């Protein structure tokens, strides 16, 4: 049984949608008021038809952001990959046989999103495989991600992208009686950067390396798969390694017990080992591959990726003592190399800016989000996956 909560950062409203299943008999869907008990709901796994209702609530509540995402990526695909929307949908549909066979729950949820928003399923599928559609042709998606573990366990990142996509960000929460995921995502995309009620968090760095495989898990659905996991972090990382990821990216994931840098290409998955320093175990990543990946054609378009990584390492090592939310927030504000520093701004010639930053406290199961550049006066949002609300 799921309860879905969709909160738009523009229109702050919380809704819960619950389906009760007793003794295998599907009860009629009903609204439940926020604060109502979840204990009365059976833990029987929902049939896929009800998973679609989770997506439908996303589609209804984030309709304007979904239309905004479609409009943005229609123009972006045409500019960067010379694909019109129909051609992009044709590419997206090539993932469908694999997803229907291996991850049917996500197919049903995407159908629900499409139904709720009043758009085609193919349009929602394209958004969720948008990393793969352009085969890694993005030139200025410049994110910086940090895992810092000592007696605390923290994850942090900036998410840098085209300012035109900023208004289409949403806060998305999906809740079951015994599990909850909270993320900041783009309207229509069901997996992105966030934290779950098991204290597992995920961050994402884009990598520009050519190649895509249609029989592996798309990047954004790999993020969702990690957030959906209710067991050990090691187990879900092994699952990601086993199924593979369709294109190049770096997924940084951590819990109180472990942290993994997962570098993916269409050919392989390589796990990065943390740096073991006096101040704790550290994983840092920007937008270029750190491990060796045979047969992968990487184009390092973001020349600032290497100095940003060095700068993040310098800032981490300058801090003494235990990791803290405050220390990581300060690191994410760093503007050395402006406008293409850790805290990114649009260059005079155009490009990306930091659209949000996040610091996750994995012990407390909370993520502290700043909309816009970390040095700005944007909205502050707390993702609370603790299920204590």
XYZ file of C-alpha atoms in Angstrom:
389
model
C 0.000 0.000 0.000
C 1.312 3.382 -0.985
C 0.439 6.913 -0.018
C 1.800 9.463 -2.489
C 2.541 13.049 -1.590
C 3.409 15.521 -4.324
C 4.469 19.012 -3.278
C 5.183 21.609 -5.903
C 7.746 24.173 -4.773
C 5.535 26.825 -6.379
C 2.227 25.680 -4.943
C 2.868 24.251 -1.468
C 0.072 21.762 -0.870
C 0.297 18.305 0.690
C -2.001 15.523 -0.462
C -2.118 11.895 0.564
C -3.720 9.251 -1.593
C -4.306 5.885 -0.022
C -5.512 2.525 -1.229
C -6.585 -0.084 1.290
C -6.197 -3.760 0.505
C -7.690 -6.259 2.967
C -7.380 -10.021 2.558
C -6.585 -9.627 -1.110
C -9.778 -7.647 -1.803
C -9.205 -4.263 -3.397
C -10.957 -1.566 -1.430
C -12.283 1.557 -3.069
C -9.664 4.337 -3.244
C -10.303 7.146 -0.820
C -8.773 10.394 0.326
C -7.108 10.459 3.706
C -6.427 13.674 5.582
C -2.841 14.537 6.472
C -2.108 13.313 9.971
C -4.471 10.362 9.648
C -3.173 7.009 10.817
C -1.509 4.674 8.360
C -1.614 1.754 10.773
C -5.047 0.689 9.534
C -3.707 -0.017 6.076
C -2.763 -3.543 5.116
C 0.849 -4.042 3.983
C -0.173 -6.231 1.050
C 1.843 -5.111 -1.999
C -0.287 -3.115 -4.386
C -1.164 -4.402 -7.831
C 0.302 -2.354 -10.636
C -3.030 -0.635 -11.281
C -2.677 1.095 -7.928
C 0.945 1.994 -8.585
C -0.417 3.922 -11.559
C -2.527 5.949 -9.125
C 0.655 7.084 -7.396
C 1.838 8.413 -10.730
C -1.555 9.938 -11.444
C -1.354 12.083 -8.305
C 2.075 13.271 -9.480
C 0.579 14.078 -12.879
C -2.390 15.981 -11.476
C -0.525 18.053 -8.901
C 2.535 18.814 -11.047
C 0.729 19.231 -14.364
C 2.131 22.670 -15.124
C 5.695 21.573 -14.281
C 5.292 18.466 -16.464
C 4.170 20.579 -19.403
C 7.102 22.865 -18.666
C 9.535 19.919 -18.672
C 8.176 18.652 -21.989
C 8.496 22.102 -23.551
C 12.037 22.516 -22.222
C 13.306 19.118 -23.380
C 11.573 19.365 -26.751
C 13.700 22.433 -27.467
C 16.791 20.954 -25.794
C 16.749 17.673 -27.743
C 16.346 19.576 -30.993
C 19.261 21.865 -30.163
C 21.737 19.287 -28.817
C 20.823 16.048 -30.586
C 18.874 17.327 -33.616
C 15.891 15.218 -32.584
C 12.336 16.472 -32.832
C 9.884 15.268 -30.189
C 8.592 12.355 -32.276
C 12.139 11.135 -32.907
C 12.943 11.488 -29.203
C 9.837 9.441 -28.348
C 10.934 6.765 -30.813
C 14.277 6.527 -28.999
C 12.525 6.412 -25.638
C 10.274 3.579 -26.763
C 13.328 1.411 -27.385
C 13.657 1.076 -23.596
C 10.110 -0.170 -23.175
C 10.629 -3.943 -23.711
C 13.389 -4.007 -21.090
C 11.443 -1.908 -18.600
C 8.242 -3.919 -19.037
C 10.191 -7.089 -18.349
C 12.502 -5.919 -15.558
C 10.894 -2.870 -13.890
C 7.145 -2.991 -14.708
C 6.248 -0.957 -11.617
C 7.984 2.082 -13.081
C 6.206 1.647 -16.406
C 2.866 1.669 -14.586
C 3.807 4.697 -12.517
C 4.800 6.582 -15.671
C 1.465 5.634 -17.259
C -0.185 7.154 -14.199
C 1.817 10.366 -14.487
C 0.814 10.670 -18.135
C -2.839 10.043 -17.322
C -2.869 12.591 -14.513
C -1.171 15.289 -16.562
C -3.131 14.582 -19.736
C -0.082 13.881 -21.898
C 1.104 10.837 -23.825
C 2.888 7.999 -22.063
C 5.718 8.370 -24.582
C 6.289 11.952 -23.431
C 6.695 10.852 -19.802
C 8.944 7.954 -20.807
C 11.164 10.375 -22.746
C 11.539 12.606 -19.684
C 12.619 9.622 -17.588
C 15.237 8.537 -20.127
C 16.283 12.070 -21.012
C 19.919 11.394 -20.049
C 20.027 8.561 -22.571
C 18.149 10.356 -25.354
C 21.025 12.687 -26.132
C 23.671 9.945 -25.607
C 25.600 12.101 -23.182
C 25.682 15.175 -25.430
C 24.965 17.661 -22.625
C 27.759 20.213 -22.527
C 27.204 22.185 -19.358
C 25.446 20.122 -16.679
C 28.067 20.851 -14.006
C 27.239 19.235 -10.656
C 29.534 18.677 -7.662
C 28.763 15.828 -5.215
C 30.269 14.978 -1.812
C 29.956 12.043 0.594
C 31.517 12.628 4.034
C 31.397 9.924 6.689
C 32.842 9.822 10.163
C 30.601 9.468 13.198
C 28.108 11.310 10.997
C 27.048 10.418 7.451
C 26.324 13.290 5.094
C 25.693 13.638 1.366
C 25.694 16.917 -0.524
C 25.568 18.264 -4.032
C 24.819 21.188 -6.262
C 22.536 20.496 -9.232
C 23.462 22.707 -12.150
C 21.289 22.974 -15.230
C 19.659 25.415 -17.626
C 17.807 28.190 -15.758
C 14.767 27.677 -17.996
C 14.159 24.321 -16.280
C 14.229 25.816 -12.773
C 10.476 26.570 -12.584
C 9.751 22.913 -13.353
C 11.390 21.505 -10.210
C 9.077 19.761 -7.744
C 9.355 18.134 -4.340
C 8.072 14.571 -4.663
C 7.338 12.238 -1.752
C 6.027 8.684 -2.097
C 4.990 6.936 1.093
C 4.137 3.381 2.082
C 3.224 2.408 5.650
C 6.796 1.256 6.274
C 8.831 3.204 3.723
C 9.058 6.716 2.347
C 11.131 8.434 -0.314
C 11.604 12.182 -0.674
C 13.295 13.833 -3.630
C 13.732 16.982 -5.616
C 13.037 16.175 -9.241
C 11.854 17.647 -12.506
C 8.141 17.516 -13.255
C 7.316 14.134 -14.786
C 10.558 12.394 -13.754
C 9.963 9.715 -11.100
C 13.538 9.312 -9.848
C 16.203 11.849 -8.966
C 18.138 13.277 -5.998
C 16.877 12.521 -2.501
C 16.664 10.347 0.596
C 14.539 7.519 1.970
C 13.277 6.441 5.375
C 16.066 3.842 5.653
C 18.589 6.682 5.608
C 19.815 5.955 2.081
C 20.535 9.025 -0.033
C 21.427 9.483 -3.703
C 23.172 12.220 -5.674
C 23.881 12.461 -9.404
C 26.696 13.787 -11.603
C 26.252 13.954 -15.362
C 29.084 12.498 -17.467
C 29.495 13.311 -21.141
C 30.502 9.991 -22.691
C 28.907 8.599 -25.816
C 26.953 5.363 -25.930
C 23.651 3.946 -24.739
C 22.318 0.432 -24.169
C 18.552 -0.118 -24.358
C 18.621 -3.302 -22.284
C 19.906 -1.688 -19.091
C 18.404 0.601 -16.466
C 18.129 4.299 -17.413
C 20.007 6.623 -15.057
C 16.992 8.292 -13.435
C 15.269 4.965 -12.827
C 18.481 3.649 -11.245
C 18.225 6.545 -8.778
C 14.609 5.601 -8.044
C 15.528 1.935 -7.611
C 18.047 2.859 -4.919
C 15.542 5.079 -3.120
C 12.873 2.368 -3.243
C 15.203 -0.175 -1.628
C 14.381 -1.178 1.955
C 17.364 -3.419 2.695
C 21.102 -2.814 2.954
C 22.797 -0.309 0.692
C 25.312 -2.944 -0.372
C 22.535 -5.170 -1.694
C 20.952 -2.536 -3.934
C 24.369 -1.446 -5.221
C 24.998 -5.058 -6.217
C 21.620 -5.057 -7.988
C 22.613 -1.948 -9.941
C 25.905 -3.591 -10.904
C 24.094 -6.730 -12.016
C 21.505 -5.036 -14.220
C 23.806 -2.291 -15.501
C 23.000 1.317 -16.345
C 22.094 2.453 -19.837
C 24.427 5.445 -20.144
C 27.220 7.344 -18.451
C 26.763 8.981 -15.062
C 28.071 9.003 -11.524
C 25.613 8.005 -8.804
C 26.803 8.832 -5.295
C 24.874 6.891 -2.683
C 25.393 6.440 1.042
C 23.846 5.314 4.314
C 25.073 5.336 7.904
C 26.969 2.117 7.186
C 28.561 2.658 3.787
C 29.105 4.969 0.826
C 29.570 4.124 -2.852
C 30.551 6.129 -5.871
C 28.957 4.284 -8.785
C 30.496 5.281 -12.115
C 28.411 3.959 -14.968
C 28.778 3.792 -18.716
C 26.763 1.898 -21.293
C 29.465 -0.784 -21.071
C 30.168 -1.216 -17.364
C 29.693 -0.205 -13.731
C 32.739 0.620 -11.578
C 32.613 1.288 -7.831
C 34.853 4.056 -6.507
C 36.566 3.633 -3.155
C 36.364 6.428 -0.547
C 39.434 8.410 0.391
C 40.370 7.462 3.951
C 41.453 10.655 5.677
C 41.891 11.701 9.290
C 38.609 13.611 9.042
C 36.678 10.606 7.735
C 35.848 8.682 4.571
C 35.334 10.989 1.591
C 34.008 10.513 -1.943
C 34.077 13.521 -4.267
C 32.913 13.715 -7.867
C 32.224 16.273 -10.553
C 31.571 15.675 -14.269
C 34.319 13.456 -15.632
C 35.136 9.769 -15.258
C 37.651 8.916 -12.540
C 37.942 5.169 -13.162
C 39.124 3.342 -16.263
C 36.290 2.284 -18.584
C 37.455 0.329 -21.636
C 35.924 1.268 -24.959
C 34.188 4.419 -23.691
C 34.434 7.660 -25.674
C 34.402 10.471 -23.118
C 34.329 14.083 -24.278
C 35.386 16.410 -21.479
C 33.398 19.454 -22.582
C 33.281 20.891 -19.055
C 36.883 21.955 -18.623
C 36.020 23.257 -15.150
C 35.163 19.733 -13.927
C 38.772 18.900 -12.995
C 39.511 22.146 -11.091
C 36.109 21.926 -9.345
C 37.028 18.470 -8.077
C 40.390 19.739 -6.827
C 38.710 22.715 -5.167
C 36.145 20.514 -3.404
C 38.965 18.306 -2.118
C 40.877 21.363 -0.895
C 37.837 22.721 0.932
C 37.045 19.373 2.573
C 40.600 18.927 3.840
C 40.664 22.472 5.227
C 37.920 21.552 7.688
C 38.929 20.100 11.032
C 36.744 17.803 13.108
C 33.523 16.009 12.376
C 31.452 16.570 9.249
C 28.512 18.885 9.674
C 25.614 20.251 7.672
C 26.918 23.791 8.167
C 30.384 22.920 6.810
C 28.957 21.311 3.683
C 26.589 24.210 3.062
C 29.592 26.548 3.130
C 31.504 24.356 0.674
C 28.558 24.410 -1.737
C 28.630 28.239 -1.646
C 32.203 28.374 -2.964
C 32.551 30.608 -6.040
C 36.247 30.191 -6.871
C 36.540 30.133 -10.649
C 33.325 32.159 -11.038
C 31.067 31.758 -12.937
C 31.933 28.049 -13.240
C 32.778 27.216 -9.631
C 31.053 24.804 -7.273
C 28.344 27.446 -6.880
C 27.731 27.975 -10.575
C 26.302 30.981 -12.381
C 25.383 31.519 -16.011
C 28.378 32.681 -18.045
C 28.007 35.701 -20.346
C 27.919 33.258 -23.272
C 25.089 31.263 -21.669
C 25.038 27.839 -20.036
C 23.997 26.443 -16.681
C 23.532 27.732 -13.163
C 23.054 25.990 -9.826
C 19.289 25.421 -9.670
C 19.343 23.822 -6.220
C 21.735 22.455 -3.631
C 21.100 19.795 -1.021
C 22.805 18.513 2.125
C 21.451 15.218 3.471
C 21.811 14.046 7.073
C 21.493 10.287 6.672
C 21.252 9.632 10.408
C 18.264 11.956 10.811
C 16.886 11.064 7.354
C 16.503 14.686 6.326
C 17.660 16.694 3.345
C 18.185 20.454 3.490
C 17.490 22.024 0.109
C 18.256 25.519 -1.136
C 16.424 26.468 -4.313
C 18.628 28.518 -6.629
C 22.289 29.293 -6.053
C 23.496 28.510 -2.489
C 24.617 32.128 -2.039
C 21.204 33.456 -3.062
C 17.957 34.100 -1.226
C 16.003 31.195 -2.720
C 13.491 29.063 -0.873
C 14.674 26.655 1.834
C 12.977 23.230 1.851
C 13.421 20.310 4.248
C 12.928 16.800 2.895
C 11.837 14.723 5.895
C 11.935 10.995 5.193
C 11.903 10.032 8.880
C 8.172 9.154 8.832
C 7.872 11.029 12.127
C 5.664 13.780 10.674
